Amino acid sequence: MRTQVAIVGAGPSGLLLAQILATHGVESVIVENRSQEYVLARVRAGVIEHGAVDVLSDYGVGDRLHREGMRHDGVYFQWPGERRRIDFVESCGHSVWVYGQTEITKDLINARVADAQQIFWSVSDTAIHDADTGQPRVTFIDSDGNPGTVQADYVAGCDGFHGVSRATIPDSIRNVRERSYPYAWLGILADVAPSTDELIYALHPDGFAMHSMRSATISRLYLQVSPDDDIANWSDDRIWAGLSTRLGIGGWNLQSGPTLEKSITPMRSFVSAPMRWGRLFLAGDASHIVPPTGAKGLNLAIADVKRLGAALVAKYVDGSDDLLDRYSGEALERVWRSTHFSWWMTSMLHTSPADDPNREFMLQMQLAALRHVTSNPAAARDLAENYTGSVLPYP
Ligand code: APR
Ligand code: PHB
């Protein structure tokens, strides 16, 4: 089979890229190694920068987000005995939207189905060939066990951190910068109305905790745990007790409820550059991972894909290579900004392991940083610009 752009991966990056291309009359085919049901059931992040909301709206997948999503004009930061709010609108004139990545994925898949666009679900053995030539190809085994080939002008590697695209780029060309953290997030989805109107990020001597939400009746909460901890060690009662201690503050109570999903996710910062090799372009988690503090992962993916989509459309419509040539360098500027912000938020809010000799010193640094950012207008503005994504223009 032949198409203009072969897309590997049907996460938010691959699906949104296909949507952008289709809007401008550029053909694509997606190959995805999971089933559609699996992709639709994954629970992921849920805070969308205003610029990312604009991209989704511009490409016809913003209606439900505007109807069912929640606009948040601020965020709470907390430490023992104190909860303070940063007002995004007052600080920088922008807001964020709280709307699950799962819902964005659903909206994008529905748009693909409505356009009768091709997605091969449940493939195996995906491989990218000849990306450094004029005739790249993606091969795979389809869900019936038959071999398939997609010949294309370009390949978009949108297959996340564990995909094959990044590894297609020779080691001699790839530059990886990474760090791991001595903690992880235990996340739960709970069938209970949020106990807060806006997100709460809390520093506590027992570890970080966060209160987020998905709707008026569904809450999303997180606890800092050790990266080698096992979810089997965490009964629902133990999770709620931990959340209640770490998020508790005088006069406010955390409401608990049935747990719908729970899992532990390790945290890392990772950037692989360049984001292009010949006719292969990487976007989203295939090229970079941020720790979740600050919710940048999905937003970075949307910014990459907007930029890549525009570059491919410019090539097909105007015959210009200029944006394709600038893609990697310009996308990486936002990637490093978000990597820094996520690392900084993570460092400010997570307690060091008990055996770290710098732990008590670091706690004082963290408290000083939290007091400063929630009281100094210039510091609050910097946080608000980074959090809402307005710190850099959207591509
Ligand atoms: N062949 C085909 N598809 C693959 C392969 C492969 N070899 N390997 C992985 N995939 C698929 C995955 O199953 C997944 O559906 O690629 C998709 C990648 O999607 P994501 O991991 O969601 O990455 P991305 O679309 O870049 O979205 C980034 O998602 O993971 C979160 O925190 C991240 O919010 C961020 C956003
Ligand atoms: C979420 O709602 O899942 C969420 C919110 C904010 C974060 C990370 C995750 O920083």
CSV table of C-alpha atoms and ligand atoms in Angstrom, one decimal:
chain,number,residue,atom,x,y,z
A,1,MET,CA,0.0,0.0,0.0
A,2,ARG,CA,1.2,3.6,-0.7
A,3,THR,CA,0.4,6.8,1.1
A,4,GLN,CA,2.0,10.2,1.7
A,5,VAL,CA,2.8,9.9,5.4
A,6,ALA,CA,3.1,6.6,7.3
A,7,ILE,CA,2.5,7.1,11.0
A,8,VAL,CA,3.7,4.7,13.6
A,9,GLY,CA,1.6,4.8,16.7
A,10,ALA,CA,-2.0,5.7,17.5
A,11,GLY,CA,-1.5,7.7,20.7
A,12,PRO,CA,-2.4,11.4,20.8
A,13,SER,CA,0.7,12.2,18.7
A,14,GLY,CA,-0.1,9.9,15.8
A,15,LEU,CA,-3.9,10.4,15.8
A,16,LEU,CA,-3.6,14.2,15.9
A,17,LEU,CA,-1.0,14.3,13.2
A,18,ALA,CA,-3.3,12.2,11.0
A,19,GLN,CA,-6.1,14.7,11.7
A,20,ILE,CA,-4.0,17.7,10.9
A,21,LEU,CA,-2.8,16.2,7.6
A,22,ALA,CA,-6.3,15.1,6.6
A,23,THR,CA,-7.6,18.6,7.2
A,24,HIS,CA,-5.2,19.8,4.6
A,25,GLY,CA,-5.8,17.0,2.2
A,26,VAL,CA,-2.6,15.0,3.0
A,27,GLU,CA,-3.1,11.3,3.1
A,28,SER,CA,-1.7,9.1,5.9
A,29,VAL,CA,-1.9,5.6,7.3
A,30,ILE,CA,-1.4,4.7,11.0
A,31,VAL,CA,-0.1,1.4,12.3
A,32,GLU,CA,-0.6,0.7,16.0
A,33,ASN,CA,0.5,-2.4,17.9
A,34,ARG,CA,-2.3,-2.3,20.5
A,35,SER,CA,-6.0,-2.9,20.0
A,36,GLN,CA,-8.4,0.0,19.7
A,37,GLU,CA,-10.0,-1.1,23.0
A,38,TYR,CA,-6.7,-1.1,24.8
A,39,VAL,CA,-5.8,2.4,23.5
A,40,LEU,CA,-9.2,3.8,24.6
A,41,ALA,CA,-8.9,2.3,28.1
A,42,ARG,CA,-5.5,3.8,29.0
A,43,VAL,CA,-5.6,6.3,31.8
A,44,ARG,CA,-3.1,9.1,31.3
A,45,ALA,CA,-2.7,12.8,32.1
A,46,GLY,CA,-5.4,15.4,32.0
A,47,VAL,CA,-4.2,19.1,32.0
A,48,ILE,CA,-4.2,20.8,28.6
A,49,GLU,CA,-2.4,24.1,28.0
A,50,HIS,CA,-4.5,26.8,26.4
A,51,GLY,CA,-2.4,26.7,23.2
A,52,ALA,CA,-3.0,22.9,22.9
A,53,VAL,CA,-6.7,23.5,23.3
A,54,ASP,CA,-6.5,25.9,20.4
A,55,VAL,CA,-4.8,23.3,18.3
A,56,LEU,CA,-7.4,20.7,19.1
A,57,SER,CA,-10.2,23.2,18.4
A,58,ASP,CA,-8.6,24.4,15.1
A,59,TYR,CA,-8.6,20.8,13.9
A,60,GLY,CA,-12.2,20.0,14.8
A,61,VAL,CA,-11.7,18.0,18.0
A,62,GLY,CA,-12.4,20.7,20.6
A,63,ASP,CA,-16.1,20.6,20.9
A,64,ARG,CA,-16.5,17.9,23.6
A,65,LEU,CA,-13.4,19.4,25.4
A,66,HIS,CA,-15.2,22.7,25.6
A,67,ARG,CA,-18.5,21.1,26.7
A,68,GLU,CA,-17.2,18.6,29.2
A,69,GLY,CA,-13.7,19.8,30.1
A,70,MET,CA,-13.1,22.2,33.0
A,71,ARG,CA,-11.3,25.5,32.6
A,72,HIS,CA,-8.9,26.1,35.5
A,73,ASP,CA,-7.7,29.6,36.2
A,74,GLY,CA,-5.3,28.7,38.9
A,75,VAL,CA,-3.7,26.0,41.0
A,76,TYR,CA,-3.0,25.4,44.7
A,77,PHE,CA,0.4,24.7,46.3
A,78,GLN,CA,0.5,23.3,49.7
A,79,TRP,CA,2.9,22.4,52.5
A,80,PRO,CA,2.2,21.5,56.1
A,81,GLY,CA,-0.2,24.1,57.6
A,82,GLU,CA,-0.4,26.3,54.5
A,83,ARG,CA,-2.3,26.2,51.2
A,84,ARG,CA,-1.8,29.0,48.7
A,85,ARG,CA,-3.2,29.7,45.2
A,86,ILE,CA,-1.5,31.0,42.1
A,87,ASP,CA,-4.0,32.7,39.8
A,88,PHE,CA,-2.9,32.0,36.3
A,89,VAL,CA,-5.2,34.6,34.7
A,90,GLU,CA,-4.0,37.4,37.0
A,91,SER,CA,-0.4,36.3,36.6
A,92,CYS,CA,-0.1,35.8,32.9
A,93,GLY,CA,-3.6,36.1,31.3
A,94,HIS,CA,-4.1,32.4,30.4
A,95,SER,CA,-5.8,29.3,31.8
A,96,VAL,CA,-5.5,25.5,31.4
A,97,TRP,CA,-8.2,22.9,30.7
A,98,VAL,CA,-8.7,19.7,32.7
A,99,TYR,CA,-9.8,17.0,30.3
A,100,GLY,CA,-8.5,13.4,30.2
A,101,GLN,CA,-6.1,12.3,27.6
A,102,THR,CA,-8.3,9.2,27.2
A,103,GLU,CA,-11.1,11.5,26.1
A,104,ILE,CA,-8.9,13.3,23.6
A,105,THR,CA,-7.9,9.9,22.2
A,106,LYS,CA,-11.5,9.0,21.9
A,107,ASP,CA,-12.4,12.2,20.1
A,108,LEU,CA,-9.4,11.8,17.7
A,109,ILE,CA,-10.3,8.1,16.9
A,110,ASN,CA,-13.9,9.2,16.2
A,111,ALA,CA,-12.7,11.8,13.8
A,112,ARG,CA,-10.5,9.2,12.0
A,113,VAL,CA,-13.5,6.8,11.7
A,114,ALA,CA,-15.8,9.6,10.4
A,115,ASP,CA,-13.2,10.4,7.7
A,116,ALA,CA,-12.8,6.7,6.9
A,117,GLN,CA,-9.0,7.0,7.4
A,118,GLN,CA,-7.0,3.8,7.6
A,119,ILE,CA,-5.7,2.7,11.0
A,120,PHE,CA,-4.2,-0.8,11.3
A,121,TRP,CA,-4.8,-1.9,15.0
A,122,SER,CA,-3.1,-4.8,16.8
A,123,VAL,CA,-0.1,-5.1,14.4
A,124,SER,CA,3.1,-6.7,15.4
A,125,ASP,CA,6.8,-6.6,14.3
A,126,THR,CA,6.6,-3.0,13.1
A,127,ALA,CA,9.9,-1.9,11.3
A,128,ILE,CA,10.9,1.2,9.5
A,129,HIS,CA,13.2,0.8,6.5
A,130,ASP,CA,15.2,3.1,4.3
A,131,ALA,CA,14.3,6.2,6.2
A,132,ASP,CA,17.5,7.8,5.0
A,133,THR,CA,16.5,7.4,1.3
A,134,GLY,CA,13.7,8.9,-0.8
A,135,GLN,CA,11.6,5.7,-0.4
A,136,PRO,CA,11.0,4.9,3.2
A,137,ARG,CA,8.7,2.1,4.1
A,138,VAL,CA,7.0,0.6,7.2
A,139,THR,CA,6.5,-3.1,7.4
A,140,PHE,CA,4.4,-5.0,10.0
A,141,ILE,CA,2.3,-8.1,10.5
A,142,ASP,CA,-1.4,-7.3,10.6
A,143,SER,CA,-4.0,-8.5,13.1
A,144,ASP,CA,-4.8,-11.5,10.9
A,145,GLY,CA,-1.1,-12.5,10.8
A,146,ASN,CA,-0.5,-11.3,7.2
A,147,PRO,CA,2.5,-9.2,6.3
A,148,GLY,CA,1.8,-5.6,5.4
A,149,THR,CA,3.9,-2.8,3.9
A,150,VAL,CA,3.2,1.0,3.8
A,151,GLN,CA,5.3,2.9,1.3
A,152,ALA,CA,5.4,6.6,2.0
A,153,ASP,CA,7.1,9.9,1.3
A,154,TYR,CA,7.7,10.4,5.0
A,155,VAL,CA,7.4,8.4,8.2
A,156,ALA,CA,6.3,9.9,11.5
A,157,GLY,CA,7.6,8.1,14.5
A,158,CYS,CA,4.7,8.7,17.1
A,159,ASP,CA,5.1,5.3,18.9
A,160,GLY,CA,5.9,6.5,22.4
A,161,PHE,CA,8.9,5.8,24.6
A,162,HIS,CA,8.9,2.0,24.0
A,163,GLY,CA,8.4,2.2,20.2
A,164,VAL,CA,10.7,1.3,17.4
A,165,SER,CA,11.1,4.6,15.7
A,166,ARG,CA,13.7,6.2,17.9
A,167,ALA,CA,15.9,3.1,17.7
A,168,THR,CA,15.7,3.3,13.9
A,169,ILE,CA,18.0,6.3,14.1
A,170,PRO,CA,21.6,5.1,14.2
A,171,ASP,CA,23.3,5.4,17.6
A,172,SER,CA,26.1,7.5,16.0
A,173,ILE,CA,23.5,10.2,15.2
A,174,ARG,CA,21.4,10.1,18.4
A,175,ASN,CA,22.2,12.1,21.4
A,176,VAL,CA,20.4,11.0,24.6
A,177,ARG,CA,20.3,13.1,27.8
A,178,GLU,CA,18.4,11.6,30.7
A,179,ARG,CA,18.0,11.3,34.4
A,180,SER,CA,15.9,9.1,36.6
A,181,TYR,CA,14.4,10.1,40.0
A,182,PRO,CA,14.5,8.2,43.3
A,183,TYR,CA,10.7,8.2,43.4
A,184,ALA,CA,7.6,7.3,41.5
A,185,TRP,CA,3.9,8.2,41.4
A,186,LEU,CA,1.1,6.0,42.6
A,187,GLY,CA,-2.0,7.2,40.7
A,188,ILE,CA,-5.6,6.4,41.4
A,189,LEU,CA,-8.8,7.1,39.5
A,190,ALA,CA,-11.7,7.3,42.1
A,191,ASP,CA,-15.4,7.4,41.8
A,192,VAL,CA,-15.9,10.4,44.0
A,193,ALA,CA,-16.5,14.1,43.4
A,194,PRO,CA,-13.3,16.1,43.7
A,195,SER,CA,-12.8,17.7,47.1
A,196,THR,CA,-11.3,20.7,45.5
A,197,ASP,CA,-12.2,23.2,42.7
A,198,GLU,CA,-8.6,23.3,41.3
A,199,LEU,CA,-5.5,21.0,41.4
A,200,ILE,CA,-3.6,20.8,44.7
A,201,TYR,CA,0.2,20.1,44.6
A,202,ALA,CA,1.4,19.2,48.1
A,203,LEU,CA,4.8,18.9,49.7
A,204,HIS,CA,4.7,16.8,52.9
A,205,PRO,CA,7.5,15.2,54.9
A,206,ASP,CA,5.9,11.8,54.0
A,207,GLY,CA,6.2,12.6,50.3
A,208,PHE,CA,4.4,14.5,47.6
A,209,ALA,CA,0.7,14.2,47.0
A,210,MET,CA,-1.6,15.7,44.4
A,211,HIS,CA,-5.3,16.1,43.9
A,212,SER,CA,-6.5,16.3,40.3
A,213,MET,CA,-9.9,15.4,38.7
A,214,ARG,CA,-11.5,14.2,35.5
A,215,SER,CA,-15.1,15.4,35.9
A,216,ALA,CA,-17.6,16.6,38.5
A,217,THR,CA,-17.8,13.0,39.8
A,218,ILE,CA,-14.4,11.5,39.1
A,219,SER,CA,-11.2,12.3,41.0
A,220,ARG,CA,-7.6,11.6,40.1
A,221,LEU,CA,-5.0,11.5,42.9
A,222,TYR,CA,-1.3,10.8,43.2
A,223,LEU,CA,1.1,9.8,46.0
A,224,GLN,CA,4.9,9.8,45.9
A,225,VAL,CA,6.2,6.3,46.5
A,226,SER,CA,9.5,4.5,46.0
A,227,PRO,CA,10.2,3.5,42.4
A,228,ASP,CA,10.7,-0.2,43.5
A,229,ASP,CA,7.4,-0.2,45.5
A,230,ASP,CA,4.7,-2.7,44.4
A,231,ILE,CA,1.1,-1.7,43.9
A,232,ALA,CA,0.2,-4.9,45.8
A,233,ASN,CA,1.6,-3.2,49.0
A,234,TRP,CA,-1.0,-0.4,48.7
A,235,SER,CA,-4.5,-1.4,49.8
A,236,ASP,CA,-7.2,1.2,49.0
A,237,ASP,CA,-7.3,2.1,52.8
A,238,ARG,CA,-3.6,2.7,52.9
A,239,ILE,CA,-3.7,4.9,49.8
A,240,TRP,CA,-6.6,7.0,51.2
A,241,ALA,CA,-4.9,7.3,54.6
A,242,GLY,CA,-1.7,8.5,52.9
A,243,LEU,CA,-3.6,11.0,50.7
A,244,SER,CA,-5.5,12.3,53.6
A,245,THR,CA,-2.4,12.9,55.7
A,246,ARG,CA,-0.4,14.5,53.0
A,247,LEU,CA,-3.2,16.6,51.5
A,248,GLY,CA,-4.9,17.4,54.9
A,249,ILE,CA,-5.1,20.9,56.2
A,250,GLY,CA,-7.3,22.5,58.9
A,251,GLY,CA,-10.9,22.9,58.0
A,252,TRP,CA,-10.7,20.9,54.8
A,253,ASN,CA,-11.5,17.2,54.3
A,254,LEU,CA,-10.6,14.8,51.6
A,255,GLN,CA,-13.6,12.7,50.5
A,256,SER,CA,-12.7,9.1,49.6
A,257,GLY,CA,-14.6,6.7,47.2
A,258,PRO,CA,-14.3,3.5,45.3
A,259,THR,CA,-11.0,3.2,43.4
A,260,LEU,CA,-11.5,2.5,39.7
A,261,GLU,CA,-7.9,2.1,38.7
A,262,LYS,CA,-4.5,2.2,40.4
A,263,SER,CA,-0.9,1.9,39.2
A,264,ILE,CA,2.7,3.0,39.9
A,265,THR,CA,4.6,4.9,37.2
A,266,PRO,CA,8.3,5.5,37.3
A,267,MET,CA,9.6,9.1,36.7
A,268,ARG,CA,12.3,10.1,34.3
A,269,SER,CA,13.5,13.0,32.2
A,270,PHE,CA,14.7,11.9,28.8
A,271,VAL,CA,15.5,13.7,25.5
A,272,SER,CA,16.8,12.0,22.3
A,273,ALA,CA,18.0,14.5,19.7
A,274,PRO,CA,17.8,15.1,16.8
A,275,MET,CA,14.1,14.5,16.2
A,276,ARG,CA,14.7,13.8,12.5
A,277,TRP,CA,16.7,11.3,10.5
A,278,GLY,CA,16.3,11.6,6.7
A,279,ARG,CA,12.6,11.1,6.1
A,280,LEU,CA,11.8,9.9,9.6
A,281,PHE,CA,10.5,12.5,12.0
A,282,LEU,CA,9.9,11.8,15.7
A,283,ALA,CA,7.1,13.4,17.8
A,284,GLY,CA,5.9,13.1,21.4
A,285,ASP,CA,7.1,10.4,23.8
A,286,ALA,CA,9.0,8.7,21.0
A,287,SER,CA,11.6,11.5,21.4
A,288,HIS,CA,11.2,12.8,25.0
A,289,ILE,CA,9.7,12.0,28.4
A,290,VAL,CA,9.2,14.4,31.3
A,291,PRO,CA,8.2,13.5,34.9
A,292,PRO,CA,4.5,14.2,35.3
A,293,THR,CA,4.8,17.1,37.8
A,294,GLY,CA,3.4,20.0,35.7
A,295,ALA,CA,1.6,17.8,33.2
A,296,LYS,CA,3.8,18.6,30.2
A,297,GLY,CA,4.0,15.2,28.4
A,298,LEU,CA,0.7,15.5,26.4
A,299,ASN,CA,1.2,19.2,25.7
A,300,LEU,CA,4.6,18.7,24.3
A,301,ALA,CA,3.3,16.0,22.1
A,302,ILE,CA,0.6,18.3,20.8
A,303,ALA,CA,3.1,21.1,20.1
A,304,ASP,CA,5.5,18.7,18.3
A,305,VAL,CA,2.7,17.4,16.1
A,306,LYS,CA,1.3,20.9,15.3
A,307,ARG,CA,4.8,21.8,14.1
A,308,LEU,CA,5.4,18.6,12.2
A,309,GLY,CA,1.9,18.8,10.6
A,310,ALA,CA,2.5,22.3,9.4
A,311,ALA,CA,5.9,21.4,8.0
A,312,LEU,CA,4.5,18.4,6.0
A,313,VAL,CA,1.6,20.5,4.8
A,314,ALA,CA,4.0,23.2,3.6
A,315,LYS,CA,5.9,20.6,1.7
A,316,TYR,CA,2.9,19.2,0.0
A,317,VAL,CA,1.1,22.5,-0.6
A,318,ASP,CA,4.0,24.9,-1.4
A,319,GLY,CA,6.8,22.4,-2.2
A,320,SER,CA,8.9,24.0,0.6
A,321,ASP,CA,11.4,22.0,2.7
A,322,ASP,CA,12.1,24.9,5.0
A,323,LEU,CA,9.8,24.0,7.9
A,324,LEU,CA,10.8,20.3,7.7
A,325,ASP,CA,14.4,21.3,7.9
A,326,ARG,CA,13.8,23.5,10.9
A,327,TYR,CA,11.5,21.0,12.7
A,328,SER,CA,14.0,19.3,15.0
A,329,GLY,CA,15.8,22.4,16.1
A,330,GLU,CA,12.7,24.4,16.8
A,331,ALA,CA,10.7,21.6,18.4
A,332,LEU,CA,13.6,20.9,20.8
A,333,GLU,CA,13.6,24.4,22.1
A,334,ARG,CA,10.1,23.8,23.6
A,335,VAL,CA,11.1,20.3,24.7
A,336,TRP,CA,14.0,21.6,26.7
A,337,ARG,CA,11.9,24.4,28.3
A,338,SER,CA,9.3,21.9,29.4
A,339,THR,CA,12.0,19.4,30.5
A,340,HIS,CA,13.4,22.2,32.7
A,341,PHE,CA,10.0,23.2,34.1
A,342,SER,CA,9.0,19.6,34.9
A,343,TRP,CA,12.4,18.9,36.6
A,344,TRP,CA,12.1,22.1,38.6
A,345,MET,CA,8.5,21.3,39.7
A,346,THR,CA,9.5,17.8,40.6
A,347,SER,CA,12.5,18.9,42.6
A,348,MET,CA,10.4,21.5,44.5
A,349,LEU,CA,7.7,19.0,45.5
A,350,HIS,CA,9.2,15.6,46.1
A,351,THR,CA,11.0,14.6,49.3
A,352,SER,CA,14.3,12.9,49.1
A,353,PRO,CA,14.7,9.3,50.2
A,354,ALA,CA,15.0,8.9,54.0
A,355,ASP,CA,18.7,7.9,53.8
A,356,ASP,CA,19.7,11.0,51.7
A,357,PRO,CA,22.0,13.1,54.0
A,358,ASN,CA,20.8,16.3,52.2
A,359,ARG,CA,17.1,15.5,52.9
A,360,GLU,CA,16.5,18.0,55.7
A,361,PHE,CA,18.4,20.8,53.9
A,362,MET,CA,16.4,20.1,50.7
A,363,LEU,CA,13.1,20.3,52.6
A,364,GLN,CA,14.0,23.8,53.7
A,365,MET,CA,15.0,24.7,50.1
A,366,GLN,CA,11.7,23.3,48.9
A,367,LEU,CA,9.7,25.3,51.5
A,368,ALA,CA,11.6,28.4,50.6
A,369,ALA,CA,10.9,27.9,46.9
A,370,LEU,CA,7.1,27.2,47.6
A,371,ARG,CA,6.8,30.4,49.7
A,372,HIS,CA,8.6,32.4,47.1
A,373,VAL,CA,6.6,31.2,44.1
A,374,THR,CA,3.3,31.7,45.9
A,375,SER,CA,4.0,35.2,47.2
A,376,ASN,CA,6.3,36.9,44.7
A,377,PRO,CA,4.4,38.2,41.6
A,378,ALA,CA,7.3,37.8,39.3
A,379,ALA,CA,8.0,34.2,40.4
A,380,ALA,CA,4.2,33.4,40.3
A,381,ARG,CA,4.1,34.8,36.8
A,382,ASP,CA,7.0,32.7,35.7
A,383,LEU,CA,5.3,29.5,37.0
A,384,ALA,CA,2.0,30.5,35.5
A,385,GLU,CA,3.6,31.1,32.0
A,386,ASN,CA,5.3,27.8,32.1
A,387,TYR,CA,2.3,25.9,33.5
A,388,THR,CA,-0.2,27.3,31.0
A,389,GLY,CA,2.4,26.9,28.2
A,390,SER,CA,2.3,30.6,27.2
A,391,VAL,CA,6.0,30.9,28.0
A,392,LEU,CA,6.8,30.1,24.3
A,393,PRO,CA,4.6,30.8,21.4
A,394,TYR,CA,2.7,27.8,20.0
A,395,PRO,CA,4.1,26.8,16.6
B,1,APR,N1,4.4,-0.3,16.4
B,1,APR,C1,3.2,0.4,16.4
B,1,APR,N2,2.7,1.1,17.4
B,1,APR,C2,3.5,1.2,18.5
B,1,APR,C3,4.7,0.5,18.6
B,1,APR,C4,5.2,-0.3,17.5
B,1,APR,N3,6.3,-0.9,17.5
B,1,APR,N4,5.2,0.8,19.8
B,1,APR,C5,4.4,1.5,20.5
B,1,APR,N5,3.3,1.8,19.7
B,1,APR,C6,2.1,2.6,20.0
B,1,APR,C7,1.7,2.5,21.5
B,1,APR,O1,0.9,1.3,21.7
B,1,APR,C8,0.9,3.8,21.7
B,1,APR,O2,-0.5,3.6,21.3
B,1,APR,O3,2.4,4.0,19.9
B,1,APR,C9,1.5,4.7,20.7
B,1,APR,C10,2.3,5.8,21.4
B,1,APR,O4,1.4,6.6,22.2
B,1,APR,P1,1.8,7.3,23.5
B,1,APR,O5,2.7,6.5,24.3
B,1,APR,O6,0.6,7.8,24.1
B,1,APR,O7,2.7,8.6,23.0
B,1,APR,P2,2.3,9.9,22.3
B,1,APR,O8,1.2,9.7,21.3
B,1,APR,O9,3.6,10.6,21.9
B,1,APR,O10,1.6,10.8,23.4
B,1,APR,C11,2.3,11.4,24.4
B,1,APR,O11,1.0,10.3,26.0
B,1,APR,O12,2.3,8.7,27.1
B,1,APR,C12,1.6,9.9,27.2
B,1,APR,O13,2.7,11.2,28.9
B,1,APR,C13,2.6,11.0,27.6
B,1,APR,O14,0.9,12.5,27.7
B,1,APR,C14,1.9,12.1,26.9
B,1,APR,C15,1.4,11.6,25.6
B,2,PHB,C1,-3.6,14.5,36.0
B,2,PHB,O1,-4.7,15.0,36.2
B,2,PHB,O2,-3.5,13.3,35.7
B,2,PHB,C2,-2.4,15.3,36.3
B,2,PHB,C3,-2.6,16.6,36.6
B,2,PHB,C4,-1.4,17.4,36.8
B,2,PHB,C5,-0.2,16.8,36.7
B,2,PHB,C6,0.0,15.5,36.4
B,2,PHB,C7,-1.2,14.7,36.2
B,2,PHB,O3,0.9,17.6,37.0
